[in-house]
Amino acid sequence: MESPTPSDQAQSSDKPTSNVDQARKLLFRQMLIGVNDGRFFLGVFHCMDKQGNIILQDAVEYRSIRRSSPSPMEQHCLGLVLIPSSCRSSCHIDCSIEEQLSLLSVDK
Amino acid sequence: MAEGSEIEQTSMAESGTHVSTIPSGEGTVWVDVSSLLSSACNDLQEGELVHGGNFSLFAAMSALEIMDPKMDSGVKICGYNSVEEAIEKGAAPVPLSFEATTDVQCTIDVMDHLLACEATWHNGYSLARTVFSCIYLMKLERTSPHALLHSYCRIIRATCNAVVSVVSDARTHEEEDLFTMAYGLPLKGDGDEKCLLMLNAVEENISRQFRACKATLSKKGVSEDIKPLQTDLALEEGYCKALLCRIRFRKHFYHVLTSMRKPQGRGLELAKKHIASCLSELACIKKSVEFFSSNEYASCLDDIEDKTTASGRQPVGFDASLNSRLSAPIPQRAIKIFSWKKAVEYFEKLLHDLDVLCSFSLYPLLEDILPFVVKFQKLKPDLVARAHLQQLLVQDGKLYGRDLIFDVISRAAALPEIAKTHELLKNEYILQLGQLVINLLKILCANAAWQRRKLGKILQDWSVTVVQLELAFNKELGDISNVSVDEFTGLQNVFLKLSKRLLLWTEEQIFWIASRFLIMGFELELYSPSEYCMVYWFIYVILIKLSETAELKILTISDPVKRKGRKKREISKDPAKHPKISPSIMLLQCYIYLAEGLAMMLAALRNERNDFQTLSTLNTEEERFIQHFELLYKARVPDHISYSVFKESTVHVRFSTLVKYNYFSDAHRMAKELRSSFNNDPDRLVELRQIEQIAERNQVALNVICQVGVNDPSLKVSLAFSHHPCFAIAIVKRS
């Protein structure tokens, strides 16, 4: 893994850490990704590339049995999955309330 | 596209509720990180990744790609989320239409599409995505008010169950394990054993309607009490016929499957009758296309070539994506249901293959069974037919569920009668040998690729068993010498005879397996032209060994005294002078001449013309020799054979010497002489004719090369397998 280039660090000097470093801190944590056919994938954040394609480890697929909402969900274990950025509609990370605030502040 | 964006919108709108329904960790919440990730993406360099220390690009390659239709079995292609939802939305109505004629037509479409699905399933796709894409089958109880649909679906389910059962019992599914996967599918149901009764009742009813309709048409007497099948009198006869042949086909096909499974091949004769009926019903089903094309209810202007129904209409009540997730997380294959025409052709082929099996006369001799299986495999039977063959051959660890394997071996090896009572039979290695024979029979029923791999692997087991048997015999012989002198000679004689014959027979099997292994490499196109020389040379070596052991076996059985003083190789070199040599060994000799001739011709072409030379720089010829024959090498079949032996025997070959040893004309002459010995065997006669042609063509090629001049650059030599899948003919052209 290459470290961020000096220019990156210069650009983000006003922030405590760069976006890439922030994203890197999310590795190995539970991530919940929604895709645009309505399914969700819950798994361990394993990798992301520049295009925003994400690989989750030990992923579980959640899909609703009925179209109407709320609907019961069924699950399937899938293992290692690659979710292309083109079909990703939402992305959440599992974290404590305190962390939530700091993440949100970075977002802004 | 419009539908896609609609889905996107709904899911986006609903996503908030869904996130809350999927629990986060204890004391934690789900935080949206989309914008953080997208900013991180912007900041990432091209080719840079966010990943941890345990990341491996190689492992990441195996990730299941979501939304890729070939990998993601859960991808939602249709709008329904579950079978229940599909039913609620009216995807599979019962009845299919309130208008009687449309209802009948739609039912026929369902029947046809099911046939197409069934054929697709037999050809290696999952049951869940083919036959069980039928919503009516998934919820069979719903169809009970519709007797016709209900009984048809029930027999489909029972048939699938019977097929799954024969394939899983035969364990041929090791090669195609997708076939028997039926997890979560309602494959078994109460009352399926009565499916024939139900179907018979429905058939009876329709044939009455058919008779009534004919009576009305001919204005003979009209039986008022019979309600017609549908409302349009003009179409009544056609619809009755179309339904009857479809129903009868299912009935007979089910009978075929159950009769063929009867123990000891007792149901084969009955199965043969049902196969004949199946084929004639299939012919009627094919004919029904004409009726549909002239009928407004079935009217479909499209060409039915690619359609899954005889009418060309899209069937009601199917959705392949509904239970595709049952097969998750296995990457699914892209699937295309067979067209109806192709499905009918498939069933015709399957029935013909099964018919060949039913005509099998349950030979007691292994030497008849093995060629039958090899010949049957040439028909390229599909999994279902092969599973039936295996089930027929091996049942309960016995041949045909009837003959003990040791009896089969002792018949094949012509062991003395006393062998049956001999202590030796309890020897573990003899038991092992029996197991090897069973395994061999099963392997021969598998598909070509799997079969070849397994044949190569079991060679080692056979070789080890021979060594162990030999040791056990020697030990036993030592024990015998301890008994009193009078008993000694008698016992020793019997024992020697027994052990010798058994060992010879086992060796013969080993060489037979090895020859199959090599020959199948051609069928599977595993050899490149630059390797043909070594392959033919190896085939030649193995066939020589095979003929030697076979010959020795025959001689030991017939008259051991006469053999004295004769060398084995001499006999095989000129069998014409020894009319006692069996025709089967002479036939083998023909193949030996062909293999030797081809190996030498190819060697000469390489040595003198640089034809068929290895172009690959990746590995040497020796490495490829080892790659191809490693399994034979490991099993020491035959002993003392190595790359250097091959090199020695081919490196000095020249066209001038080739003409002296005329392998091809020897093969040709011998094949011709043999014809009279096989007068009553048409298969053998075809084989002999092939040999003659191959030998003749190659002889001509050799002569042309020699006449034109070996070094003539305008000569182009190529090989063709037009006469035999394994033995090539050389084609010489001048450019």
Short mmCIF file of N, CA and C in Angstrom, two decimals, chain B residues 122-219:
data_model
loop_
_atom_site.label_atom_id
_atom_site.label_comp_id
_atom_site.label_asym_id
_atom_site.label_seq_id
_atom_site.Cartn_x
_atom_site.Cartn_y
_atom_site.Cartn_z
N HIS B 122 -31.33 -31.75 -17.71
CA HIS B 122 -30.53 -32.94 -18.00
C HIS B 122 -29.17 -32.56 -18.60
N ASN B 123 -29.13 -31.39 -19.22
CA ASN B 123 -27.89 -31.00 -19.87
C ASN B 123 -27.03 -30.10 -19.00
N GLY B 124 -27.21 -30.21 -17.71
CA GLY B 124 -26.23 -29.60 -16.80
C GLY B 124 -26.61 -28.31 -16.13
N TYR B 125 -27.87 -27.91 -16.18
CA TYR B 125 -28.26 -26.71 -15.43
C TYR B 125 -29.01 -27.11 -14.19
N SER B 126 -29.11 -26.17 -13.24
CA SER B 126 -29.70 -26.58 -11.96
C SER B 126 -31.20 -26.77 -12.10
N LEU B 127 -31.69 -27.69 -11.30
CA LEU B 127 -33.12 -28.00 -11.29
C LEU B 127 -33.91 -26.75 -10.90
N ALA B 128 -33.35 -25.98 -9.96
CA ALA B 128 -34.05 -24.80 -9.46
C ALA B 128 -34.33 -23.79 -10.55
N ARG B 129 -33.41 -23.67 -11.49
CA ARG B 129 -33.58 -22.62 -12.50
C ARG B 129 -34.22 -23.15 -13.78
N THR B 130 -34.49 -24.46 -13.82
CA THR B 130 -35.11 -25.00 -15.04
C THR B 130 -36.53 -25.47 -14.73
N VAL B 131 -36.66 -26.76 -14.37
CA VAL B 131 -38.00 -27.30 -14.15
C VAL B 131 -38.73 -26.54 -13.04
N PHE B 132 -37.99 -26.21 -11.98
CA PHE B 132 -38.65 -25.55 -10.85
C PHE B 132 -38.73 -24.03 -11.01
N SER B 133 -38.55 -23.58 -12.22
CA SER B 133 -38.89 -22.18 -12.48
C SER B 133 -40.40 -22.09 -12.68
N CYS B 134 -41.05 -23.25 -12.66
CA CYS B 134 -42.51 -23.30 -12.84
C CYS B 134 -43.18 -23.03 -11.50
N ILE B 135 -43.91 -21.95 -11.46
CA ILE B 135 -44.55 -21.55 -10.20
C ILE B 135 -45.60 -22.59 -9.80
N TYR B 136 -46.25 -23.19 -10.80
CA TYR B 136 -47.24 -24.23 -10.50
C TYR B 136 -46.60 -25.41 -9.78
N LEU B 137 -45.37 -25.75 -10.17
CA LEU B 137 -44.68 -26.87 -9.52
C LEU B 137 -44.24 -26.50 -8.11
N MET B 138 -43.88 -25.23 -7.93
CA MET B 138 -43.42 -24.80 -6.61
C MET B 138 -44.55 -24.88 -5.59
N LYS B 139 -45.76 -24.63 -6.06
CA LYS B 139 -46.93 -24.70 -5.15
C LYS B 139 -47.96 -25.63 -5.80
N LEU B 140 -47.64 -26.89 -5.78
CA LEU B 140 -48.44 -27.87 -6.51
C LEU B 140 -49.88 -27.96 -6.00
N GLU B 141 -50.04 -27.83 -4.67
CA GLU B 141 -51.38 -28.01 -4.10
C GLU B 141 -52.38 -26.99 -4.66
N ARG B 142 -51.88 -25.84 -5.09
CA ARG B 142 -52.75 -24.80 -5.65
C ARG B 142 -53.47 -25.28 -6.91
N THR B 143 -52.80 -26.23 -7.62
CA THR B 143 -53.35 -26.61 -8.92
C THR B 143 -54.43 -27.69 -8.82
N SER B 144 -54.68 -28.17 -7.60
CA SER B 144 -55.59 -29.34 -7.51
C SER B 144 -56.96 -29.13 -8.16
N PRO B 145 -57.53 -27.92 -8.19
CA PRO B 145 -58.82 -27.80 -8.90
C PRO B 145 -58.69 -28.04 -10.42
N HIS B 146 -57.49 -27.92 -10.94
CA HIS B 146 -57.28 -28.07 -12.38
C HIS B 146 -56.67 -29.45 -12.63
N ALA B 147 -57.52 -30.46 -12.82
CA ALA B 147 -57.06 -31.86 -12.85
C ALA B 147 -55.94 -32.08 -13.87
N LEU B 148 -56.10 -31.48 -15.04
CA LEU B 148 -55.12 -31.69 -16.11
C LEU B 148 -53.74 -31.15 -15.71
N LEU B 149 -53.72 -29.90 -15.31
CA LEU B 149 -52.46 -29.27 -14.92
C LEU B 149 -51.86 -29.97 -13.70
N HIS B 150 -52.75 -30.29 -12.75
CA HIS B 150 -52.29 -30.89 -11.50
C HIS B 150 -51.63 -32.25 -11.76
N SER B 151 -52.31 -33.09 -12.53
CA SER B 151 -51.75 -34.44 -12.75
C SER B 151 -50.46 -34.35 -13.56
N TYR B 152 -50.42 -33.41 -14.49
CA TYR B 152 -49.21 -33.26 -15.31
C TYR B 152 -48.03 -32.79 -14.46
N CYS B 153 -48.27 -31.79 -13.63
CA CYS B 153 -47.20 -31.28 -12.76
C CYS B 153 -46.72 -32.36 -11.79
N ARG B 154 -47.69 -33.14 -11.32
CA ARG B 154 -47.33 -34.18 -10.36
C ARG B 154 -46.42 -35.22 -11.00
N ILE B 155 -46.72 -35.59 -12.22
CA ILE B 155 -45.88 -36.62 -12.86
C ILE B 155 -44.52 -36.03 -13.23
N ILE B 156 -44.50 -34.76 -13.52
CA ILE B 156 -43.21 -34.10 -13.78
C ILE B 156 -42.35 -34.19 -12.51
N ARG B 157 -42.97 -33.88 -11.39
CA ARG B 157 -42.24 -33.90 -10.13
C ARG B 157 -41.76 -35.32 -9.82
N ALA B 158 -42.64 -36.30 -10.01
CA ALA B 158 -42.26 -37.68 -9.74
C ALA B 158 -41.13 -38.11 -10.68
N THR B 159 -41.19 -37.67 -11.94
CA THR B 159 -40.15 -38.03 -12.91
C THR B 159 -38.81 -37.42 -12.50
N CYS B 160 -38.85 -36.14 -12.13
CA CYS B 160 -37.61 -35.48 -11.70
C CYS B 160 -37.01 -36.23 -10.52
N ASN B 161 -37.89 -36.62 -9.62
CA ASN B 161 -37.43 -37.33 -8.43
C ASN B 161 -36.76 -38.65 -8.82
N ALA B 162 -37.38 -39.37 -9.77
CA ALA B 162 -36.83 -40.65 -10.21
C ALA B 162 -35.47 -40.44 -10.87
N VAL B 163 -35.34 -39.37 -11.65
CA VAL B 163 -34.09 -39.10 -12.33
C VAL B 163 -33.00 -38.70 -11.33
N VAL B 164 -33.37 -37.83 -10.39
CA VAL B 164 -32.40 -37.44 -9.36
C VAL B 164 -31.94 -38.69 -8.62
N SER B 165 -32.88 -39.58 -8.34
CA SER B 165 -32.54 -40.76 -7.56
C SER B 165 -31.58 -41.68 -8.33
N VAL B 166 -31.80 -41.89 -9.60
CA VAL B 166 -30.90 -42.79 -10.34
C VAL B 166 -29.51 -42.16 -10.48
N VAL B 167 -29.49 -40.86 -10.69
CA VAL B 167 -28.19 -40.20 -10.86
C VAL B 167 -27.44 -40.15 -9.54
N SER B 168 -28.17 -39.90 -8.42
CA SER B 168 -27.41 -39.83 -7.18
C SER B 168 -27.02 -41.21 -6.69
N ASP B 169 -27.84 -42.22 -6.97
CA ASP B 169 -27.44 -43.58 -6.59
C ASP B 169 -26.23 -44.04 -7.40
N ALA B 170 -26.22 -43.67 -8.67
CA ALA B 170 -25.12 -44.09 -9.51
C ALA B 170 -23.86 -43.30 -9.16
N ARG B 171 -24.04 -42.23 -8.48
CA ARG B 171 -22.93 -41.35 -8.11
C ARG B 171 -22.13 -40.88 -9.32
N THR B 172 -22.77 -40.90 -10.49
CA THR B 172 -22.11 -40.28 -11.64
C THR B 172 -22.16 -38.78 -11.47
N HIS B 173 -22.96 -38.32 -10.49
CA HIS B 173 -23.08 -36.87 -10.33
C HIS B 173 -21.82 -36.25 -9.77
N GLU B 174 -20.86 -37.11 -9.37
CA GLU B 174 -19.59 -36.53 -8.94
C GLU B 174 -19.03 -35.63 -10.03
N GLU B 175 -19.36 -35.98 -11.26
CA GLU B 175 -18.88 -35.18 -12.37
C GLU B 175 -19.73 -33.93 -12.59
N GLU B 176 -21.03 -34.07 -12.36
CA GLU B 176 -21.92 -32.92 -12.60
C GLU B 176 -22.80 -32.74 -11.37
N ASP B 177 -22.19 -32.25 -10.30
CA ASP B 177 -22.94 -32.27 -9.04
C ASP B 177 -24.06 -31.24 -8.98
N LEU B 178 -24.09 -30.35 -9.94
CA LEU B 178 -25.17 -29.39 -9.98
C LEU B 178 -26.51 -30.12 -10.22
N PHE B 179 -26.38 -31.26 -10.89
CA PHE B 179 -27.57 -31.97 -11.35
C PHE B 179 -28.51 -32.35 -10.22
N THR B 180 -27.95 -32.93 -9.16
CA THR B 180 -28.83 -33.46 -8.12
C THR B 180 -29.13 -32.46 -7.02
N MET B 181 -28.64 -31.24 -7.19
CA MET B 181 -28.90 -30.26 -6.13
C MET B 181 -30.36 -29.87 -6.12
N ALA B 182 -31.04 -30.24 -5.08
CA ALA B 182 -32.46 -29.94 -5.02
C ALA B 182 -32.82 -29.33 -3.68
N TYR B 183 -31.81 -28.72 -3.04
CA TYR B 183 -32.06 -28.16 -1.72
C TYR B 183 -33.19 -27.15 -1.77
N GLY B 184 -34.11 -27.33 -0.86
CA GLY B 184 -35.15 -26.32 -0.75
C GLY B 184 -36.26 -26.44 -1.78
N LEU B 185 -36.10 -27.34 -2.74
CA LEU B 185 -37.15 -27.46 -3.76
C LEU B 185 -38.17 -28.51 -3.31
N PRO B 186 -39.44 -28.26 -3.59
CA PRO B 186 -40.45 -29.24 -3.19
C PRO B 186 -40.45 -30.42 -4.17
N LEU B 187 -39.40 -31.26 -4.08
CA LEU B 187 -39.23 -32.33 -5.06
C LEU B 187 -40.08 -33.56 -4.71
N LYS B 188 -40.35 -33.69 -3.42
CA LYS B 188 -41.14 -34.85 -3.02
C LYS B 188 -42.44 -34.36 -2.41
N GLY B 189 -43.50 -35.06 -2.67
CA GLY B 189 -44.76 -34.67 -2.08
C GLY B 189 -45.59 -35.89 -1.79
N ASP B 190 -46.50 -35.76 -0.84
CA ASP B 190 -47.38 -36.89 -0.53
C ASP B 190 -48.23 -37.19 -1.75
N GLY B 191 -48.42 -38.44 -1.98
CA GLY B 191 -49.34 -38.83 -3.05
C GLY B 191 -48.71 -38.86 -4.43
N ASP B 192 -47.40 -38.58 -4.53
CA ASP B 192 -46.77 -38.62 -5.85
C ASP B 192 -46.76 -40.03 -6.42
N GLU B 193 -46.82 -41.03 -5.51
CA GLU B 193 -46.82 -42.41 -6.02
C GLU B 193 -48.13 -42.69 -6.77
N LYS B 194 -49.12 -41.84 -6.51
CA LYS B 194 -50.40 -42.05 -7.20
C LYS B 194 -50.49 -41.22 -8.48
N CYS B 195 -49.36 -40.61 -8.86
CA CYS B 195 -49.43 -39.69 -10.00
C CYS B 195 -49.93 -40.38 -11.26
N LEU B 196 -49.59 -41.66 -11.40
CA LEU B 196 -50.02 -42.37 -12.61
C LEU B 196 -51.54 -42.57 -12.62
N LEU B 197 -52.07 -42.87 -11.44
CA LEU B 197 -53.53 -43.05 -11.34
C LEU B 197 -54.25 -41.80 -11.80
N MET B 198 -53.77 -40.66 -11.27
CA MET B 198 -54.39 -39.37 -11.61
C MET B 198 -54.29 -39.11 -13.10
N LEU B 199 -53.10 -39.35 -13.63
CA LEU B 199 -52.87 -39.06 -15.04
C LEU B 199 -53.73 -39.97 -15.92
N ASN B 200 -53.84 -41.23 -15.48
CA ASN B 200 -54.68 -42.17 -16.23
C ASN B 200 -56.12 -41.71 -16.27
N ALA B 201 -56.60 -41.19 -15.13
CA ALA B 201 -57.99 -40.73 -15.07
C ALA B 201 -58.18 -39.56 -16.04
N VAL B 202 -57.21 -38.65 -16.04
CA VAL B 202 -57.30 -37.49 -16.93
C VAL B 202 -57.24 -37.95 -18.39
N GLU B 203 -56.36 -38.90 -18.65
CA GLU B 203 -56.21 -39.40 -20.02
C GLU B 203 -57.51 -40.05 -20.48
N GLU B 204 -58.08 -40.85 -19.58
CA GLU B 204 -59.32 -41.54 -19.89
C GLU B 204 -60.42 -40.54 -20.27
N ASN B 205 -60.49 -39.48 -19.47
CA ASN B 205 -61.49 -38.44 -19.69
C ASN B 205 -61.32 -37.77 -21.06
N ILE B 206 -60.07 -37.42 -21.36
CA ILE B 206 -59.82 -36.73 -22.64
C ILE B 206 -60.06 -37.68 -23.81
N SER B 207 -59.71 -38.96 -23.64
CA SER B 207 -59.95 -39.84 -24.79
C SER B 207 -61.44 -40.06 -25.01
N ARG B 208 -62.21 -39.98 -23.93
CA ARG B 208 -63.67 -40.04 -24.12
C ARG B 208 -64.15 -38.81 -24.87
N GLN B 209 -63.63 -37.66 -24.47
CA GLN B 209 -63.99 -36.41 -25.16
C GLN B 209 -63.59 -36.48 -26.64
N PHE B 210 -62.44 -37.10 -26.87
CA PHE B 210 -61.93 -37.25 -28.23
C PHE B 210 -62.87 -38.12 -29.06
N ARG B 211 -63.29 -39.25 -28.44
CA ARG B 211 -64.19 -40.16 -29.16
C ARG B 211 -65.53 -39.47 -29.43
N ALA B 212 -66.01 -38.75 -28.43
CA ALA B 212 -67.29 -38.06 -28.58
C ALA B 212 -67.21 -37.04 -29.71
N CYS B 213 -66.09 -36.36 -29.77
CA CYS B 213 -65.92 -35.33 -30.79
C CYS B 213 -65.88 -35.95 -32.18
N LYS B 214 -65.19 -37.09 -32.27
CA LYS B 214 -65.12 -37.77 -33.57
C LYS B 214 -66.50 -38.24 -34.00
N ALA B 215 -67.26 -38.74 -33.00
CA ALA B 215 -68.60 -39.22 -33.29
C ALA B 215 -69.47 -38.07 -33.79
N THR B 216 -69.32 -36.91 -33.16
CA THR B 216 -70.11 -35.76 -33.56
C THR B 216 -69.75 -35.35 -34.98
N LEU B 217 -68.44 -35.36 -35.23
CA LEU B 217 -67.99 -34.93 -36.55
C LEU B 217 -68.51 -35.84 -37.66
N SER B 218 -68.50 -37.14 -37.34
CA SER B 218 -68.95 -38.07 -38.38
C SER B 218 -70.47 -38.24 -38.34
N LYS B 219 -71.08 -37.49 -37.42
CA LYS B 219 -72.53 -37.49 -37.27
C LYS B 219 -73.11 -38.88 -37.07
#
